Amino acid sequence: MNAALSPLRLGPLTIDFPVVLAALAGYSDLPYRTICRELGAPFATTEVMLDKFLLQEGKLRRHLLRSDAGDHPVGGQIMGADPAIMARAAVILRDLGFDAIDLNFACPVKKVVSRKRGGHMMADPEGTLEVIRAVRDAVPDRPLMIKLRKSFALGDEACEAFWTISRGAWAAGADAICVHARAVGQMYKGQADWAFLRRVKEAFPDRTIIGSGDVRTPADALRMFGETGVDGIAAARGAIGNPWFFRQVGDLASGREMTAPTLAEQRAVMERHFALAVELYGEQKATFVMRHFGISYGRMHPHAKRIRMAFVAVRSAAEWRAVLDEHYAGETVPAV
Ligand SMILES: Cc1cc2nc3c(=O)[nH]c(=O)nc-3n(C[C@H](O)[C@H](O)[C@H](O)COP(=O)(O)O)c2cc1C
């Protein structure tokens, strides 16, 4: 429990620290959620999953849906446009033990938007509300979270769709809205509009608003709380490769000195992460996944560029471990 930041309310669920691990395709799988939790993340969300894949048995479903006893509370995130399919997918998540249902209306990936899913829904407020209502009706007994962007089109400063969807979502019984303060058309570029987050919080003072966008450092998180008044923050790119992020925000918020992980600590966490990935994926796939993570972890290392190059060249588990042996043997404390 952190004295300086208030708990985060997700309907009946209270999360005792308000900085959570965002839904991150390619990153917020069970192994990384476990690592982040062990370092202070109180809540985490799966990678986005296509609703119809949840209705099918298969490899994708098995990996993306994997959770375990330590992985709670956890949100399961789904994406789709058909209210009936989304509702069935939400029921499956609930029955599998997910603690909260998260609906993604924010994904800007072209292939997704062109198929009228994800961020496309920001251009279809009525369709979005039908999905929200169907899911709420189907799963009345779990917190319902909605992920929105500020608008669909870049330059749409009225953000009418946002206001229509958010008001309708509260009326339908949603428990929290996570706002990525960029337009769908902006993808991940340009600055996130924190003034918009402030407007949203002012418009819905008694509702749970989770802010997202440009929280790259622990100091950014405190600044977002201060400037916008949001109730929670979904740490995304700032937490990729820095699972210590959550602990660091807690340190800063409590007025303690923010500690950076030593190389020995980084190595221990990376080794544990590798072992968890092997458990989930088997060694071959884990090596591929962990090459990707190794590159991200590398940014915590004093010689980030060198580490990046070393992980990019990795082709086997033995080579992955050799990078640790070569570069993570010292005890140097990297600068934060
Ligand atoms: C690699 C990557 C994958 C993402 N995957 C998801 C996802 O599956 N679901 C989701 O709601 N948002 C996803 N996002 C968006 C983030 O959760 C977050 O809203 C966005 O990155 C803005 O925060 P940031 O500027 O602090 O990174 C993803 C972002 C990135 C960079």
PDB file of N, CA and C in Angstrom, residues 248-294:
ATOM      1  N   GLN A 248       9.454   2.053  -8.821  1.00  0.00           N
ATOM      2  CA  GLN A 248      10.061   3.381  -8.901  1.00  0.00           C
ATOM      3  C   GLN A 248       9.011   4.483  -8.720  1.00  0.00           C
ATOM      4  N   VAL A 249       7.819   4.302  -9.287  1.00  0.00           N
ATOM      5  CA  VAL A 249       6.759   5.296  -9.083  1.00  0.00           C
ATOM      6  C   VAL A 249       6.412   5.351  -7.596  1.00  0.00           C
ATOM      7  N   GLY A 250       6.317   4.175  -6.974  1.00  0.00           N
ATOM      8  CA  GLY A 250       6.000   4.110  -5.540  1.00  0.00           C
ATOM      9  C   GLY A 250       7.063   4.843  -4.729  1.00  0.00           C
ATOM     10  N   ASP A 251       8.326   4.639  -5.076  1.00  0.00           N
ATOM     11  CA  ASP A 251       9.420   5.322  -4.367  1.00  0.00           C
ATOM     12  C   ASP A 251       9.266   6.836  -4.492  1.00  0.00           C
ATOM     13  N   LEU A 252       9.094   7.269  -5.719  1.00  0.00           N
ATOM     14  CA  LEU A 252       8.991   8.716  -5.952  1.00  0.00           C
ATOM     15  C   LEU A 252       7.795   9.311  -5.216  1.00  0.00           C
ATOM     16  N   ALA A 253       6.667   8.609  -5.297  1.00  0.00           N
ATOM     17  CA  ALA A 253       5.437   9.135  -4.698  1.00  0.00           C
ATOM     18  C   ALA A 253       5.562   9.235  -3.186  1.00  0.00           C
ATOM     19  N   SER A 254       6.364   8.359  -2.609  1.00  0.00           N
ATOM     20  CA  SER A 254       6.511   8.365  -1.154  1.00  0.00           C
ATOM     21  C   SER A 254       7.675   9.226  -0.705  1.00  0.00           C
ATOM     22  N   GLY A 255       8.291   9.910  -1.647  1.00  0.00           N
ATOM     23  CA  GLY A 255       9.386  10.796  -1.293  1.00  0.00           C
ATOM     24  C   GLY A 255      10.696  10.054  -1.048  1.00  0.00           C
ATOM     25  N   ARG A 256      10.732   8.765  -1.406  1.00  0.00           N
ATOM     26  CA  ARG A 256      11.992   8.025  -1.265  1.00  0.00           C
ATOM     27  C   ARG A 256      12.826   8.231  -2.513  1.00  0.00           C
ATOM     28  N   GLU A 257      14.096   7.940  -2.381  1.00  0.00           N
ATOM     29  CA  GLU A 257      14.952   8.041  -3.559  1.00  0.00           C
ATOM     30  C   GLU A 257      14.577   6.910  -4.515  1.00  0.00           C
ATOM     31  N   MET A 258      14.509   7.235  -5.784  1.00  0.00           N
ATOM     32  CA  MET A 258      14.130   6.213  -6.756  1.00  0.00           C
ATOM     33  C   MET A 258      15.340   5.324  -7.031  1.00  0.00           C
ATOM     34  N   THR A 259      15.195   4.029  -6.795  1.00  0.00           N
ATOM     35  CA  THR A 259      16.360   3.155  -6.986  1.00  0.00           C
ATOM     36  C   THR A 259      16.319   2.494  -8.361  1.00  0.00           C
ATOM     37  N   ALA A 260      17.476   2.441  -8.972  1.00  0.00           N
ATOM     38  CA  ALA A 260      17.595   1.738 -10.257  1.00  0.00           C
ATOM     39  C   ALA A 260      18.105   0.334  -9.976  1.00  0.00           C
ATOM     40  N   PRO A 261      17.677  -0.642 -10.756  1.00  0.00           N
ATOM     41  CA  PRO A 261      18.167  -2.003 -10.512  1.00  0.00           C
ATOM     42  C   PRO A 261      19.651  -2.130 -10.852  1.00  0.00           C
ATOM     43  N   THR A 262      20.368  -2.836 -10.013  1.00  0.00           N
ATOM     44  CA  THR A 262      21.770  -3.101 -10.336  1.00  0.00           C
ATOM     45  C   THR A 262      21.818  -4.085 -11.511  1.00  0.00           C
ATOM     46  N   LEU A 263      22.981  -4.222 -12.085  1.00  0.00           N
ATOM     47  CA  LEU A 263      23.106  -5.200 -13.185  1.00  0.00           C
ATOM     48  C   LEU A 263      22.786  -6.605 -12.687  1.00  0.00           C
ATOM     49  N   ALA A 264      23.179  -6.890 -11.442  1.00  0.00           N
ATOM     50  CA  ALA A 264      22.898  -8.225 -10.896  1.00  0.00           C
ATOM     51  C   ALA A 264      21.388  -8.432 -10.785  1.00  0.00           C
ATOM     52  N   GLU A 265      20.676  -7.385 -10.365  1.00  0.00           N
ATOM     53  CA  GLU A 265      19.223  -7.503 -10.240  1.00  0.00           C
ATOM     54  C   GLU A 265      18.586  -7.648 -11.624  1.00  0.00           C
ATOM     55  N   GLN A 266      19.085  -6.876 -12.559  1.00  0.00           N
ATOM     56  CA  GLN A 266      18.554  -6.984 -13.929  1.00  0.00           C
ATOM     57  C   GLN A 266      18.737  -8.412 -14.439  1.00  0.00           C
ATOM     58  N   ARG A 267      19.914  -8.945 -14.202  1.00  0.00           N
ATOM     59  CA  ARG A 267      20.194 -10.294 -14.691  1.00  0.00           C
ATOM     60  C   ARG A 267      19.264 -11.317 -14.044  1.00  0.00           C
ATOM     61  N   ALA A 268      19.084 -11.189 -12.732  1.00  0.00           N
ATOM     62  CA  ALA A 268      18.224 -12.160 -12.031  1.00  0.00           C
ATOM     63  C   ALA A 268      16.799 -12.103 -12.581  1.00  0.00           C
ATOM     64  N   VAL A 269      16.310 -10.898 -12.819  1.00  0.00           N
ATOM     65  CA  VAL A 269      14.945 -10.759 -13.337  1.00  0.00           C
ATOM     66  C   VAL A 269      14.859 -11.310 -14.764  1.00  0.00           C
ATOM     67  N   MET A 270      15.863 -11.034 -15.570  1.00  0.00           N
ATOM     68  CA  MET A 270      15.846 -11.532 -16.952  1.00  0.00           C
ATOM     69  C   MET A 270      15.906 -13.064 -16.981  1.00  0.00           C
ATOM     70  N   GLU A 271      16.703 -13.628 -16.069  1.00  0.00           N
ATOM     71  CA  GLU A 271      16.790 -15.100 -16.030  1.00  0.00           C
ATOM     72  C   GLU A 271      15.447 -15.696 -15.611  1.00  0.00           C
ATOM     73  N   ARG A 272      14.830 -15.088 -14.619  1.00  0.00           N
ATOM     74  CA  ARG A 272      13.516 -15.601 -14.174  1.00  0.00           C
ATOM     75  C   ARG A 272      12.494 -15.453 -15.305  1.00  0.00           C
ATOM     76  N   HIS A 273      12.554 -14.319 -15.983  1.00  0.00           N
ATOM     77  CA  HIS A 273      11.624 -14.090 -17.091  1.00  0.00           C
ATOM     78  C   HIS A 273      11.829 -15.160 -18.174  1.00  0.00           C
ATOM     79  N   PHE A 274      13.087 -15.462 -18.470  1.00  0.00           N
ATOM     80  CA  PHE A 274      13.368 -16.487 -19.491  1.00  0.00           C
ATOM     81  C   PHE A 274      12.766 -17.835 -19.062  1.00  0.00           C
ATOM     82  N   ALA A 275      12.956 -18.176 -17.796  1.00  0.00           N
ATOM     83  CA  ALA A 275      12.441 -19.467 -17.306  1.00  0.00           C
ATOM     84  C   ALA A 275      10.908 -19.499 -17.408  1.00  0.00           C
ATOM     85  N   LEU A 276      10.269 -18.402 -17.058  1.00  0.00           N
ATOM     86  CA  LEU A 276       8.798 -18.352 -17.148  1.00  0.00           C
ATOM     87  C   LEU A 276       8.348 -18.464 -18.605  1.00  0.00           C
ATOM     88  N   ALA A 277       9.106 -17.840 -19.504  1.00  0.00           N
ATOM     89  CA  ALA A 277       8.751 -17.898 -20.928  1.00  0.00           C
ATOM     90  C   ALA A 277       8.915 -19.322 -21.459  1.00  0.00           C
ATOM     91  N   VAL A 278       9.953 -20.027 -21.013  1.00  0.00           N
ATOM     92  CA  VAL A 278      10.156 -21.417 -21.456  1.00  0.00           C
ATOM     93  C   VAL A 278       8.985 -22.279 -20.974  1.00  0.00           C
ATOM     94  N   GLU A 279       8.561 -22.036 -19.732  1.00  0.00           N
ATOM     95  CA  GLU A 279       7.409 -22.784 -19.195  1.00  0.00           C
ATOM     96  C   GLU A 279       6.168 -22.604 -20.070  1.00  0.00           C
ATOM     97  N   LEU A 280       5.957 -21.390 -20.531  1.00  0.00           N
ATOM     98  CA  LEU A 280       4.742 -21.111 -21.297  1.00  0.00           C
ATOM     99  C   LEU A 280       4.868 -21.532 -22.760  1.00  0.00           C
ATOM    100  N   TYR A 281       6.007 -21.205 -23.360  1.00  0.00           N
ATOM    101  CA  TYR A 281       6.115 -21.347 -24.814  1.00  0.00           C
ATOM    102  C   TYR A 281       6.959 -22.532 -25.283  1.00  0.00           C
ATOM    103  N   GLY A 282       7.754 -23.116 -24.361  1.00  0.00           N
ATOM    104  CA  GLY A 282       8.768 -24.071 -24.817  1.00  0.00           C
ATOM    105  C   GLY A 282      10.000 -23.272 -25.230  1.00  0.00           C
ATOM    106  N   GLU A 283      11.166 -23.954 -25.252  1.00  0.00           N
ATOM    107  CA  GLU A 283      12.414 -23.202 -25.388  1.00  0.00           C
ATOM    108  C   GLU A 283      12.550 -22.455 -26.720  1.00  0.00           C
ATOM    109  N   GLN A 284      12.096 -23.087 -27.797  1.00  0.00           N
ATOM    110  CA  GLN A 284      12.315 -22.461 -29.103  1.00  0.00           C
ATOM    111  C   GLN A 284      11.564 -21.134 -29.228  1.00  0.00           C
ATOM    112  N   LYS A 285      10.289 -21.173 -28.934  1.00  0.00           N
ATOM    113  CA  LYS A 285       9.521 -19.930 -29.052  1.00  0.00           C
ATOM    114  C   LYS A 285       9.966 -18.928 -27.985  1.00  0.00           C
ATOM    115  N   ALA A 286      10.292 -19.448 -26.789  1.00  0.00           N
ATOM    116  CA  ALA A 286      10.719 -18.546 -25.707  1.00  0.00           C
ATOM    117  C   ALA A 286      11.959 -17.767 -26.125  1.00  0.00           C
ATOM    118  N   THR A 287      12.850 -18.404 -26.856  1.00  0.00           N
ATOM    119  CA  THR A 287      14.073 -17.711 -27.275  1.00  0.00           C
ATOM    120  C   THR A 287      13.728 -16.528 -28.170  1.00  0.00           C
ATOM    121  N   PHE A 288      12.798 -16.753 -29.060  1.00  0.00           N
ATOM    122  CA  PHE A 288      12.366 -15.683 -29.972  1.00  0.00           C
ATOM    123  C   PHE A 288      11.709 -14.539 -29.177  1.00  0.00           C
ATOM    124  N   VAL A 289      10.805 -14.933 -28.283  1.00  0.00           N
ATOM    125  CA  VAL A 289      10.101 -13.928 -27.473  1.00  0.00           C
ATOM    126  C   VAL A 289      11.097 -13.154 -26.609  1.00  0.00           C
ATOM    127  N   MET A 290      12.048 -13.870 -26.039  1.00  0.00           N
ATOM    128  CA  MET A 290      12.965 -13.226 -25.096  1.00  0.00           C
ATOM    129  C   MET A 290      14.067 -12.428 -25.784  1.00  0.00           C
ATOM    130  N   ARG A 291      14.276 -12.677 -27.053  1.00  0.00           N
ATOM    131  CA  ARG A 291      15.207 -11.830 -27.802  1.00  0.00           C
ATOM    132  C   ARG A 291      14.633 -10.410 -27.854  1.00  0.00           C
ATOM    133  N   HIS A 292      13.404 -10.381 -28.156  1.00  0.00           N
ATOM    134  CA  HIS A 292      12.588  -9.188 -28.210  1.00  0.00           C
ATOM    135  C   HIS A 292      12.595  -8.450 -26.851  1.00  0.00           C
ATOM    136  N   PHE A 293      12.372  -9.209 -25.767  1.00  0.00           N
ATOM    137  CA  PHE A 293      12.386  -8.595 -24.436  1.00  0.00           C
ATOM    138  C   PHE A 293      13.802  -8.168 -24.047  1.00  0.00           C
ATOM    139  N   GLY A 294      14.796  -8.987 -24.429  1.00  0.00           N
ATOM    140  CA  GLY A 294      16.183  -8.655 -24.090  1.00  0.00           C
ATOM    141  C   GLY A 294      16.545  -7.283 -24.629  1.00  0.00           C
TER     142      GLY A 294
END
